Tab-separated table of C-alpha atoms in Angstrom:
chain	number	residue	atom	x	y	z
A	1	MET	CA	-31.343	-3.579	-27.413
A	2	GLN	CA	-33.138	-0.881	-25.437
A	3	LYS	CA	-32.187	2.657	-26.452
A	4	THR	CA	-30.101	4.589	-23.906
A	5	ASP	CA	-32.224	6.969	-21.846
A	6	ILE	CA	-30.971	10.596	-21.972
A	7	SER	CA	-34.063	12.141	-20.392
A	8	PHE	CA	-33.844	14.909	-17.790
A	9	LYS	CA	-34.659	12.371	-15.052
A	10	ARG	CA	-31.932	9.918	-16.123
A	11	ILE	CA	-29.305	12.643	-16.392
A	12	GLN	CA	-30.161	13.836	-12.865
A	13	GLN	CA	-29.934	10.254	-11.563
A	14	LEU	CA	-26.339	10.138	-12.736
A	15	ALA	CA	-25.376	13.780	-12.201
A	16	ILE	CA	-26.639	14.457	-8.668
A	17	PRO	CA	-24.700	11.606	-7.004
A	18	ALA	CA	-21.684	12.601	-9.117
A	19	ILE	CA	-22.011	16.220	-7.942
A	20	ILE	CA	-22.088	15.092	-4.320
A	21	SER	CA	-19.132	12.794	-4.955
A	22	GLY	CA	-17.335	15.586	-6.805
A	23	ILE	CA	-17.803	17.931	-3.855
A	24	ALA	CA	-16.738	15.263	-1.367
A	25	GLU	CA	-13.483	14.216	-3.081
A	26	PRO	CA	-11.695	17.591	-2.956
A	27	VAL	CA	-13.028	18.330	0.532
A	28	LEU	CA	-10.412	15.894	1.867
A	29	PHE	CA	-7.708	18.352	0.824
A	30	ARG	CA	-9.754	21.554	1.266
A	31	THR	CA	-10.465	20.572	4.875
A	32	ASP	CA	-6.722	20.315	5.501
A	33	VAL	CA	-6.289	23.805	4.017
A	34	ALA	CA	-9.090	25.357	6.077
A	35	ILE	CA	-8.053	23.711	9.359
A	36	VAL	CA	-4.299	24.391	9.232
A	37	GLY	CA	-4.833	27.924	7.885
A	38	ASN	CA	-6.472	28.829	11.199
A	39	LEU	CA	-3.700	27.522	13.451
A	40	ALA	CA	-2.675	30.123	16.030
A	41	GLU	CA	1.031	29.446	15.397
A	42	PHE	CA	2.431	29.386	11.836
A	43	GLY	CA	-1.095	29.499	10.366
A	44	THR	CA	-0.069	31.321	7.179
A	45	GLU	CA	3.054	29.184	6.761
A	46	SER	CA	1.016	26.009	7.301
A	47	LEU	CA	-1.555	27.151	4.735
A	48	ALA	CA	1.210	27.870	2.219
A	49	ALA	CA	2.854	24.470	2.902
A	50	VAL	CA	-0.367	22.495	2.493
A	51	GLY	CA	-1.135	24.535	-0.627
A	52	ILE	CA	2.228	23.657	-2.192
A	53	VAL	CA	2.112	19.958	-1.276
A	54	GLY	CA	-1.556	19.742	-2.207
A	55	ALA	CA	-0.867	21.236	-5.626
A	56	PHE	CA	1.964	18.755	-6.180
A	57	LEU	CA	-0.003	15.695	-5.043
A	58	SER	CA	-3.062	16.844	-6.996
A	59	MET	CA	-0.822	17.008	-10.047
A	60	LEU	CA	0.271	13.392	-9.547
A	61	ILE	CA	-3.269	12.201	-8.856
A	62	TRP	CA	-4.656	14.048	-11.873
A	63	VAL	CA	-1.907	12.721	-14.133
A	64	LEU	CA	-2.384	9.077	-13.172
A	65	GLY	CA	-6.010	9.303	-12.073
A	66	GLN	CA	-6.987	9.938	-15.690
A	67	THR	CA	-7.043	6.162	-16.097
A	68	ARG	CA	-10.434	6.404	-14.353
A	69	SER	CA	-11.807	8.152	-17.439
A	70	ALA	CA	-10.164	5.644	-19.774
A	71	ILE	CA	-11.613	2.715	-17.814
A	72	SER	CA	-15.057	4.344	-17.771
A	73	SER	CA	-14.918	5.002	-21.528
A	74	ILE	CA	-13.979	1.408	-22.367
A	75	VAL	CA	-16.597	-0.129	-20.059
A	76	SER	CA	-19.421	2.200	-21.177
A	77	GLN	CA	-18.663	1.706	-24.888
A	78	ASN	CA	-18.654	-2.074	-24.472
A	79	LEU	CA	-21.876	-1.814	-22.494
A	80	GLY	CA	-23.478	0.145	-25.349
A	81	ALA	CA	-22.224	-2.329	-27.925
A	82	GLY	CA	-23.531	-5.289	-25.908
A	83	ASN	CA	-20.040	-6.708	-25.273
A	84	LEU	CA	-19.889	-6.438	-21.473
A	85	GLU	CA	-19.542	-10.214	-20.994
A	86	LYS	CA	-16.284	-10.102	-22.933
A	87	LEU	CA	-14.707	-7.751	-20.339
A	88	LYS	CA	-14.401	-10.301	-17.522
A	89	ASN	CA	-10.594	-10.160	-17.193
A	90	PHE	CA	-10.364	-6.427	-17.851
A	91	PRO	CA	-11.276	-4.896	-14.416
A	92	ALA	CA	-8.575	-6.669	-12.396
A	93	GLN	CA	-5.902	-5.971	-15.024
A	94	ALA	CA	-6.910	-2.290	-15.205
A	95	ILE	CA	-6.742	-1.876	-11.418
A	96	PHE	CA	-3.340	-3.567	-11.133
A	97	PHE	CA	-2.154	-1.337	-13.973
A	98	ASN	CA	-3.198	1.701	-11.910
A	99	ILE	CA	-1.505	0.469	-8.733
A	100	GLY	CA	1.704	-0.326	-10.613
A	101	LEU	CA	1.834	3.183	-12.073
A	102	SER	CA	1.312	4.746	-8.647
A	103	ILE	CA	4.197	2.773	-7.104
A	104	ILE	CA	6.573	3.739	-9.930
A	105	VAL	CA	5.715	7.440	-9.633
A	106	LEU	CA	5.842	7.383	-5.842
A	107	ALA	CA	9.341	5.872	-5.891
A	108	SER	CA	10.612	8.317	-8.531
A	109	THR	CA	9.408	11.468	-6.718
A	110	TRP	CA	10.302	10.393	-3.164
A	111	LEU	CA	14.041	10.763	-3.735
A	112	PHE	CA	13.822	14.321	-5.075
A	113	ILE	CA	10.961	15.801	-3.071
A	114	ASP	CA	13.151	18.323	-1.223
A	115	GLU	CA	14.418	19.729	-4.526
A	116	ILE	CA	10.888	19.728	-5.999
A	117	PHE	CA	9.492	21.837	-3.146
A	118	LYS	CA	12.455	24.217	-3.332
A	119	LEU	CA	11.756	24.595	-7.042
A	120	LEU	CA	8.260	25.674	-6.038
A	121	ASN	CA	9.824	28.418	-3.881
A	122	ALA	CA	9.260	26.673	-0.541
A	123	GLU	CA	11.953	27.631	1.966
A	124	GLY	CA	12.552	27.890	5.702
A	125	VAL	CA	9.547	27.049	7.870
A	126	ILE	CA	7.310	26.538	4.815
A	127	LEU	CA	9.723	23.956	3.374
A	128	GLN	CA	9.921	22.032	6.655
A	129	LEU	CA	6.142	22.023	7.086
A	130	SER	CA	5.757	20.920	3.458
A	131	LEU	CA	8.042	17.933	4.063
A	132	ASP	CA	6.258	17.041	7.320
A	133	TYR	CA	2.919	16.977	5.497
A	134	TYR	CA	4.173	15.194	2.381
A	135	TYR	CA	5.991	12.260	4.045
A	136	ILE	CA	2.736	11.142	5.676
A	137	ARG	CA	0.135	12.163	3.115
A	138	VAL	CA	1.956	10.632	0.120
A	139	TRP	CA	1.185	7.056	1.251
A	140	GLY	CA	-2.438	7.696	0.400
A	141	PHE	CA	-1.481	8.148	-3.246
A	142	PRO	CA	-1.724	4.444	-4.302
A	143	LEU	CA	-4.940	4.127	-2.268
A	144	THR	CA	-6.489	7.051	-4.123
A	145	LEU	CA	-5.603	5.627	-7.544
A	146	PHE	CA	-7.022	2.250	-6.529
A	147	THR	CA	-10.273	3.937	-5.494
A	148	PHE	CA	-10.348	6.010	-8.691
A	149	ALA	CA	-10.012	2.862	-10.817
A	150	ILE	CA	-13.031	1.343	-9.069
A	151	PHE	CA	-14.938	4.612	-9.564
A	152	GLY	CA	-14.160	4.326	-13.278
A	153	LEU	CA	-15.661	0.838	-13.370
A	154	PHE	CA	-18.814	2.051	-11.623
A	155	ARG	CA	-19.168	5.032	-13.955
A	156	GLY	CA	-18.731	2.831	-17.012
A	157	LEU	CA	-21.579	0.682	-15.672
A	158	GLN	CA	-23.722	3.867	-15.488
A	159	ASN	CA	-23.604	3.948	-11.683
A	160	THR	CA	-22.537	7.112	-9.853
A	161	PHE	CA	-24.386	6.257	-6.617
A	162	TRP	CA	-21.745	4.056	-4.976
A	163	PRO	CA	-18.856	6.465	-5.674
A	164	MET	CA	-20.990	9.134	-3.965
A	165	VAL	CA	-21.461	6.955	-0.876
A	166	ILE	CA	-17.752	6.109	-0.684
A	167	ALA	CA	-16.639	9.723	-1.150
A	168	ALA	CA	-19.145	11.013	1.419
A	169	ILE	CA	-17.927	8.539	4.064
A	170	GLY	CA	-14.295	9.446	3.367
A	171	THR	CA	-15.059	13.145	3.636
A	172	ALA	CA	-16.909	12.786	6.941
A	173	VAL	CA	-14.048	10.749	8.416
A	174	ASN	CA	-11.486	13.275	7.193
A	175	ILE	CA	-13.298	16.279	8.698
A	176	VAL	CA	-13.642	14.632	12.119
A	177	LEU	CA	-10.025	13.454	12.150
A	178	ASP	CA	-8.719	16.806	10.885
A	179	ILE	CA	-10.274	18.704	13.767
A	180	THR	CA	-9.227	16.034	16.272
A	181	LEU	CA	-5.626	15.524	15.165
A	182	VAL	CA	-4.659	19.058	14.091
A	183	TYR	CA	-5.930	20.817	17.229
A	184	GLY	CA	-5.807	17.833	19.576
A	185	VAL	CA	-8.125	16.858	22.434
A	186	ASP	CA	-7.205	18.027	25.940
A	187	ASN	CA	-5.652	15.264	28.050
A	188	TYR	CA	-6.204	12.664	25.304
A	189	ILE	CA	-4.687	13.556	21.946
A	190	PRO	CA	-1.812	16.033	21.500
A	191	ALA	CA	-2.165	18.730	18.826
A	192	MET	CA	-0.239	17.527	15.752
A	193	GLY	CA	-0.629	20.560	13.462
A	194	VAL	CA	0.237	19.892	9.817
A	195	LYS	CA	1.161	16.263	10.552
A	196	GLY	CA	-2.300	15.721	12.019
A	197	ALA	CA	-3.905	16.970	8.803
A	198	ALA	CA	-1.765	14.532	6.802
A	199	TRP	CA	-2.721	11.590	9.030
A	200	ALA	CA	-6.411	12.518	8.775
A	201	SER	CA	-6.291	12.440	4.966
A	202	LEU	CA	-4.307	9.192	4.852
A	203	ILE	CA	-6.717	7.363	7.166
A	204	ALA	CA	-9.728	8.658	5.207
A	205	GLN	CA	-8.173	7.499	1.909
A	206	ALA	CA	-7.509	4.025	3.362
A	207	ILE	CA	-11.104	3.705	4.550
A	208	MET	CA	-12.428	4.785	1.129
A	209	ALA	CA	-10.257	2.181	-0.629
A	210	VAL	CA	-11.487	-0.649	1.625
A	211	ILE	CA	-15.163	0.339	1.243
A	212	ALA	CA	-14.784	0.680	-2.548
A	213	LEU	CA	-13.328	-2.835	-2.742
A	214	ILE	CA	-16.110	-4.338	-0.615
A	215	ILE	CA	-18.909	-2.642	-2.597
A	216	LEU	CA	-17.407	-3.645	-5.946
A	217	LEU	CA	-17.247	-7.293	-4.900
A	218	LYS	CA	-20.696	-7.311	-3.250
A	219	LYS	CA	-22.723	-5.184	-5.689
A	220	THR	CA	-21.343	-6.182	-9.102
A	221	ASP	CA	-20.439	-9.358	-10.964
A	222	LEU	CA	-16.937	-8.048	-11.612
A	223	SER	CA	-13.990	-10.061	-10.334
A	224	LEU	CA	-10.647	-8.689	-9.176
A	225	ARG	CA	-8.881	-11.998	-9.608
A	226	LEU	CA	-5.917	-11.328	-11.884
A	227	ARG	CA	-5.974	-13.624	-14.914
A	228	PHE	CA	-3.907	-13.814	-18.086
A	229	PRO	CA	-3.462	-13.365	-20.993
A	230	LEU	CA	-3.935	-9.616	-21.155
A	231	HIS	CA	-7.358	-8.512	-22.296
A	232	PRO	CA	-7.342	-6.844	-25.779
A	233	GLU	CA	-8.826	-3.674	-24.259
A	234	ILE	CA	-5.731	-3.250	-22.059
A	235	LYS	CA	-3.835	-2.013	-25.113
A	236	ARG	CA	-6.493	0.638	-25.699
A	237	LEU	CA	-6.418	1.503	-21.994
A	238	VAL	CA	-2.653	2.064	-22.174
A	239	VAL	CA	-2.928	4.245	-25.318
A	240	MET	CA	-5.773	6.280	-23.818
A	241	SER	CA	-3.922	6.621	-20.528
A	242	LEU	CA	-0.715	7.761	-22.249
A	243	ASN	CA	-2.626	10.459	-24.124
A	244	LEU	CA	-4.316	11.554	-20.911
A	245	PHE	CA	-0.952	11.326	-19.135
A	246	VAL	CA	0.599	13.838	-21.552
A	247	ARG	CA	-2.554	15.969	-21.353
A	248	SER	CA	-2.412	15.998	-17.559
A	249	ILE	CA	1.253	16.958	-17.559
A	250	ALA	CA	0.381	20.001	-19.675
A	251	LEU	CA	-2.589	20.771	-17.414
A	252	ASN	CA	-0.598	20.491	-14.222
A	253	ALA	CA	2.395	22.323	-15.679
A	254	ALA	CA	0.102	25.332	-15.967
A	255	LEU	CA	-1.197	24.954	-12.409
A	256	MET	CA	2.271	24.390	-10.972
A	257	LEU	CA	3.686	27.377	-12.855
A	258	ALA	CA	0.886	29.446	-11.316
A	259	VAL	CA	1.847	28.159	-7.854
A	260	LYS	CA	5.536	28.868	-8.498
A	261	GLU	CA	4.894	32.437	-9.661
A	262	ALA	CA	2.516	33.108	-6.766
A	263	ALA	CA	5.055	31.745	-4.258
A	264	GLY	CA	7.690	34.011	-5.777
A	265	LEU	CA	5.557	37.037	-4.883
A	266	GLY	CA	5.716	36.252	-1.146
A	267	LYS	CA	4.087	34.048	1.486
A	268	GLU	CA	0.939	36.209	1.660
A	269	TYR	CA	0.487	35.896	-2.116
A	270	ILE	CA	0.923	32.112	-2.221
A	271	ALA	CA	-1.509	31.821	0.710
A	272	ALA	CA	-4.070	33.996	-1.145
A	273	HIS	CA	-3.533	32.000	-4.324
A	274	ALA	CA	-3.968	28.746	-2.364
A	275	ILE	CA	-7.378	29.968	-1.168
A	276	ALA	CA	-8.410	31.064	-4.681
A	277	ILE	CA	-7.220	27.916	-6.450
A	278	ASN	CA	-8.894	25.684	-3.877
A	279	ILE	CA	-12.226	27.451	-4.334
A	280	TRP	CA	-11.741	27.200	-8.115
A	281	LEU	CA	-10.954	23.475	-7.880
A	282	PHE	CA	-13.938	22.960	-5.573
A	283	SER	CA	-16.222	24.544	-8.168
A	284	ALA	CA	-14.529	22.491	-10.907
A	285	PHE	CA	-15.359	19.239	-9.139
A	286	PHE	CA	-18.886	20.545	-8.582
A	287	LEU	CA	-19.274	21.161	-12.313
A	288	ASP	CA	-17.851	17.739	-13.024
A	289	GLY	CA	-21.083	16.172	-11.742
A	290	TYR	CA	-22.970	16.800	-14.976
A	291	GLY	CA	-19.756	16.088	-16.831
A	292	ALA	CA	-19.707	12.630	-15.203
A	293	ALA	CA	-23.255	11.985	-16.450
A	294	GLY	CA	-22.207	13.086	-19.938
A	295	ASN	CA	-19.084	10.937	-19.705
A	296	ALA	CA	-20.990	7.756	-18.834
A	297	LEU	CA	-23.854	8.279	-21.298
A	298	SER	CA	-21.734	9.494	-24.219
A	299	GLY	CA	-19.539	6.384	-24.126
A	300	ARG	CA	-22.600	4.168	-24.161
A	301	LEU	CA	-24.153	6.133	-27.055
A	302	VAL	CA	-20.959	5.813	-29.108
A	303	GLY	CA	-21.022	2.070	-28.429
A	304	GLU	CA	-24.577	2.065	-29.832
A	305	LYS	CA	-23.501	4.401	-32.689
A	306	ASP	CA	-26.419	6.700	-31.782
A	307	PHE	CA	-24.872	10.059	-32.739
A	308	GLY	CA	-28.217	11.859	-32.907
A	309	SER	CA	-28.764	11.206	-29.188
A	310	LEU	CA	-25.115	12.110	-28.514
A	311	TRP	CA	-25.714	15.572	-30.019
A	312	GLN	CA	-28.875	16.048	-27.939
A	313	LEU	CA	-27.098	14.840	-24.801
A	314	THR	CA	-24.236	17.294	-25.342
A	315	LYS	CA	-26.611	20.245	-25.681
A	316	LYS	CA	-28.535	19.234	-22.551
A	317	ILE	CA	-25.464	18.684	-20.373
A	318	ASN	CA	-23.919	22.021	-21.388
A	319	PHE	CA	-27.181	23.835	-20.665
A	320	TYR	CA	-27.494	22.252	-17.216
A	321	ASN	CA	-23.871	22.967	-16.327
A	322	LEU	CA	-24.105	26.619	-17.397
A	323	GLY	CA	-26.984	26.856	-14.918
A	324	VAL	CA	-24.786	25.356	-12.190
A	325	ALA	CA	-21.963	27.782	-13.087
A	326	SER	CA	-24.359	30.733	-12.846
A	327	LEU	CA	-25.434	29.563	-9.392
A	328	LEU	CA	-21.806	29.222	-8.273
A	329	LEU	CA	-21.049	32.707	-9.577
A	330	LEU	CA	-24.014	34.154	-7.669
A	331	LEU	CA	-23.028	32.375	-4.446
A	332	GLY	CA	-19.471	33.655	-4.847
A	333	ILE	CA	-20.762	37.232	-5.098
A	334	LEU	CA	-23.049	36.825	-2.073
A	335	PHE	CA	-20.325	35.251	0.086
A	336	TYR	CA	-17.342	37.146	-1.307
A	337	ASN	CA	-15.900	38.096	2.102
A	338	PRO	CA	-16.831	35.063	4.259
A	339	LEU	CA	-15.151	32.666	1.801
A	340	GLY	CA	-11.765	34.229	2.477
A	341	THR	CA	-12.068	34.197	6.285
A	342	LEU	CA	-13.069	30.530	6.142
A	343	PHE	CA	-9.483	29.698	5.133
A	344	ASN	CA	-7.363	32.378	6.784
A	345	LYS	CA	-7.611	35.346	9.158
A	346	ASP	CA	-4.401	37.182	8.174
A	347	PRO	CA	-5.498	40.672	7.005
A	348	ASP	CA	-2.637	40.910	4.480
A	349	VAL	CA	-3.599	37.572	2.905
A	350	LEU	CA	-7.284	38.500	2.811
A	351	SER	CA	-6.577	41.896	1.253
A	352	ILE	CA	-4.713	40.238	-1.626
A	353	PHE	CA	-7.383	37.559	-1.983
A	354	TYR	CA	-10.287	40.025	-2.131
A	355	GLY	CA	-8.450	42.006	-4.803
A	356	MET	CA	-8.429	39.081	-7.247
A	357	PHE	CA	-11.262	36.705	-6.272
A	358	PHE	CA	-13.577	38.238	-8.883
A	359	MET	CA	-11.471	36.464	-11.528
A	360	VAL	CA	-12.312	33.079	-10.023
A	361	LEU	CA	-15.988	34.010	-10.381
A	362	ILE	CA	-15.569	35.157	-13.999
A	363	SER	CA	-14.096	31.749	-14.855
A	364	GLN	CA	-17.234	29.793	-13.925
A	365	PRO	CA	-19.156	29.900	-17.275
A	366	LEU	CA	-15.950	29.061	-19.155
A	367	ASN	CA	-15.314	26.219	-16.700
A	368	ALA	CA	-18.792	24.849	-17.395
A	369	LEU	CA	-18.199	24.629	-21.156
A	370	ALA	CA	-14.621	23.365	-20.951
A	371	PHE	CA	-15.185	20.726	-18.264
A	372	THR	CA	-18.466	19.432	-19.728
A	373	LEU	CA	-17.044	18.926	-23.209
A	374	ASP	CA	-13.843	17.536	-21.727
A	375	ALA	CA	-15.845	14.831	-19.918
A	376	ILE	CA	-17.897	14.003	-23.014
A	377	PHE	CA	-14.776	13.755	-25.190
A	378	LYS	CA	-13.315	11.313	-22.636
A	379	GLY	CA	-16.490	9.245	-22.807
A	380	ILE	CA	-16.334	8.952	-26.586
A	381	GLY	CA	-12.613	8.156	-26.513
A	382	GLU	CA	-11.146	11.327	-28.070
A	383	MET	CA	-8.080	11.218	-25.811
A	384	GLY	CA	-5.622	12.234	-28.543
A	385	TYR	CA	-7.496	15.433	-29.316
A	386	LEU	CA	-7.841	16.250	-25.612
A	387	ARG	CA	-4.066	15.886	-25.340
A	388	ASN	CA	-3.472	18.302	-28.221
A	389	VAL	CA	-5.943	20.864	-26.869
A	390	LEU	CA	-4.261	20.980	-23.443
A	391	LEU	CA	-0.801	21.249	-24.990
A	392	GLY	CA	-1.979	24.103	-27.216
A	393	ALA	CA	-3.813	25.891	-24.398
A	394	THR	CA	-0.743	25.705	-22.148
A	395	VAL	CA	1.973	26.534	-24.686
A	396	PHE	CA	0.116	29.118	-26.783
A	397	GLY	CA	-2.337	30.477	-24.229
A	398	PHE	CA	-1.322	30.172	-20.586
A	399	ILE	CA	2.463	30.576	-20.701
A	400	PRO	CA	2.634	33.679	-22.960
A	401	VAL	CA	-0.058	35.486	-20.930
A	402	LEU	CA	1.545	34.456	-17.619
A	403	TYR	CA	4.938	35.936	-18.453
A	404	PHE	CA	3.583	38.948	-20.298
A	405	THR	CA	1.508	39.916	-17.254
A	406	LYS	CA	4.511	39.202	-15.029
A	407	TYR	CA	6.481	41.679	-17.131
A	408	LEU	CA	3.662	44.184	-16.524
A	409	ASP	CA	3.935	43.435	-12.775
A	410	LEU	CA	0.248	42.497	-12.406
A	411	GLY	CA	0.826	39.993	-9.595
A	412	LEU	CA	-1.991	37.515	-8.924
A	413	ILE	CA	-4.262	39.351	-11.352
A	414	GLY	CA	-1.826	38.448	-14.130
A	415	ILE	CA	-1.590	34.824	-13.021
A	416	TRP	CA	-5.370	34.496	-13.092
A	417	ALA	CA	-5.632	36.280	-16.432
A	418	ALA	CA	-3.428	33.491	-17.808
A	419	ILE	CA	-5.729	30.879	-16.226
A	420	LEU	CA	-8.804	32.506	-17.845
A	421	VAL	CA	-7.174	32.468	-21.300
A	422	TRP	CA	-6.163	28.848	-20.723
A	423	ILE	CA	-9.729	27.746	-19.923
A	424	ALA	CA	-11.260	29.732	-22.819
A	425	PHE	CA	-8.805	28.150	-25.301
A	426	ARG	CA	-9.887	24.675	-24.156
A	427	ALA	CA	-13.601	25.423	-24.273
A	428	PHE	CA	-13.665	26.860	-27.791
A	429	ALA	CA	-11.313	24.227	-29.250
A	430	LEU	CA	-13.633	21.468	-28.019
A	431	ILE	CA	-16.767	23.254	-29.276
A	432	ILE	CA	-15.275	23.568	-32.767
A	433	LYS	CA	-14.166	19.924	-32.893
A	434	PHE	CA	-17.500	18.574	-31.719
A	435	LYS	CA	-19.488	20.682	-34.171
A	436	ASN	CA	-17.250	19.742	-37.111
A	437	LYS	CA	-17.023	15.994	-36.396
A	438	TYR	CA	-20.098	14.821	-34.481
A	439	TYR	CA	-22.831	17.186	-35.608
A	440	PRO	CA	-22.592	15.910	-39.236
A	441	LEU	CA	-22.843	12.321	-37.937
A	442	ALA	CA	-25.938	13.278	-35.969
A	443	THR	CA	-27.707	14.863	-38.932
């Protein structure tokens, strides 16, 4: 069997489309934030509402969307081991597993959504706008998980090109529809405000799901015809997904606690935090491009039992991503003020944002290490350890710092200090594990 290529050229072939895809995916939500934040009426309230709902839906997508990484890991490892032909029944079963999970979660949260948003300190106009946005946007949730499952199949097959194409089309559609539906078109389309942003995202998600299905059927030999009995790898998919499920709950508990504490400071603070966290998430998806390359290649190398190349790959991917993080940090410094006005024009919101945005920039090198190793650990199937790291980072890092800084009355600075500690905990825990377990295998 031909040895897996981990050259600079091959890594770029996987990483660059993944970077573009990574930028495109969150733009669907970021566009909603930017557009509604500049509404003449209730702009700040709309921004806060979309920020709250977006954080909640992102939590659900991240929790269940982790099956994408599990699917990618299983497919890439079987590809490396030369067992791809034995996976024929697996893709359809994995996708139906994803859709089933999404329906269960959607039904369980629908009944209590009013109480959930109140728990996140949404009230009055913000609560009503949150509900208006949620009741439309939430129907895109199963569509997103369906698309993510197909992305996982592509990544496992060492292909990040088609996910890039799908994500780029969805993003373009969302931007056009956002501007059209939120602000309206004179004499043709009435301005729909927050509801228009929700419809724009839902339509874009539906289009992405349809295109993903067509490309999968046309460009691969994989079948989505559901056959039984269950494939043996489904059991491993469930175990991996459960570990990632618990991990994602810990991850999103931290992010939701940050949203809750920011909302408790006032509407200007939650709006400023929404801007900061969306820029942070945008950079995180950007960094995930090289992580995606590491994820796909590391799974294949483990399937081949080539741990020497795995060690070399890990060093290369971390080096490249630290370069990307440095570039993001520099761009953040150069465009410190324009980034805020892109999302909101309220001087009170911008004043708060400018007073803490430097912490988002400081996080970039730590993000690079944490997210790169996180992706590689997913590729090699270390889901249990990833679960434990996130639980430890949240319980012993984020939460103590969050409430200690709240006691000191540090506001958003304190919230972001907790986020920095949280990321650093994850990065160093993964570095130690990799060096202790995989470096000896490589040497």
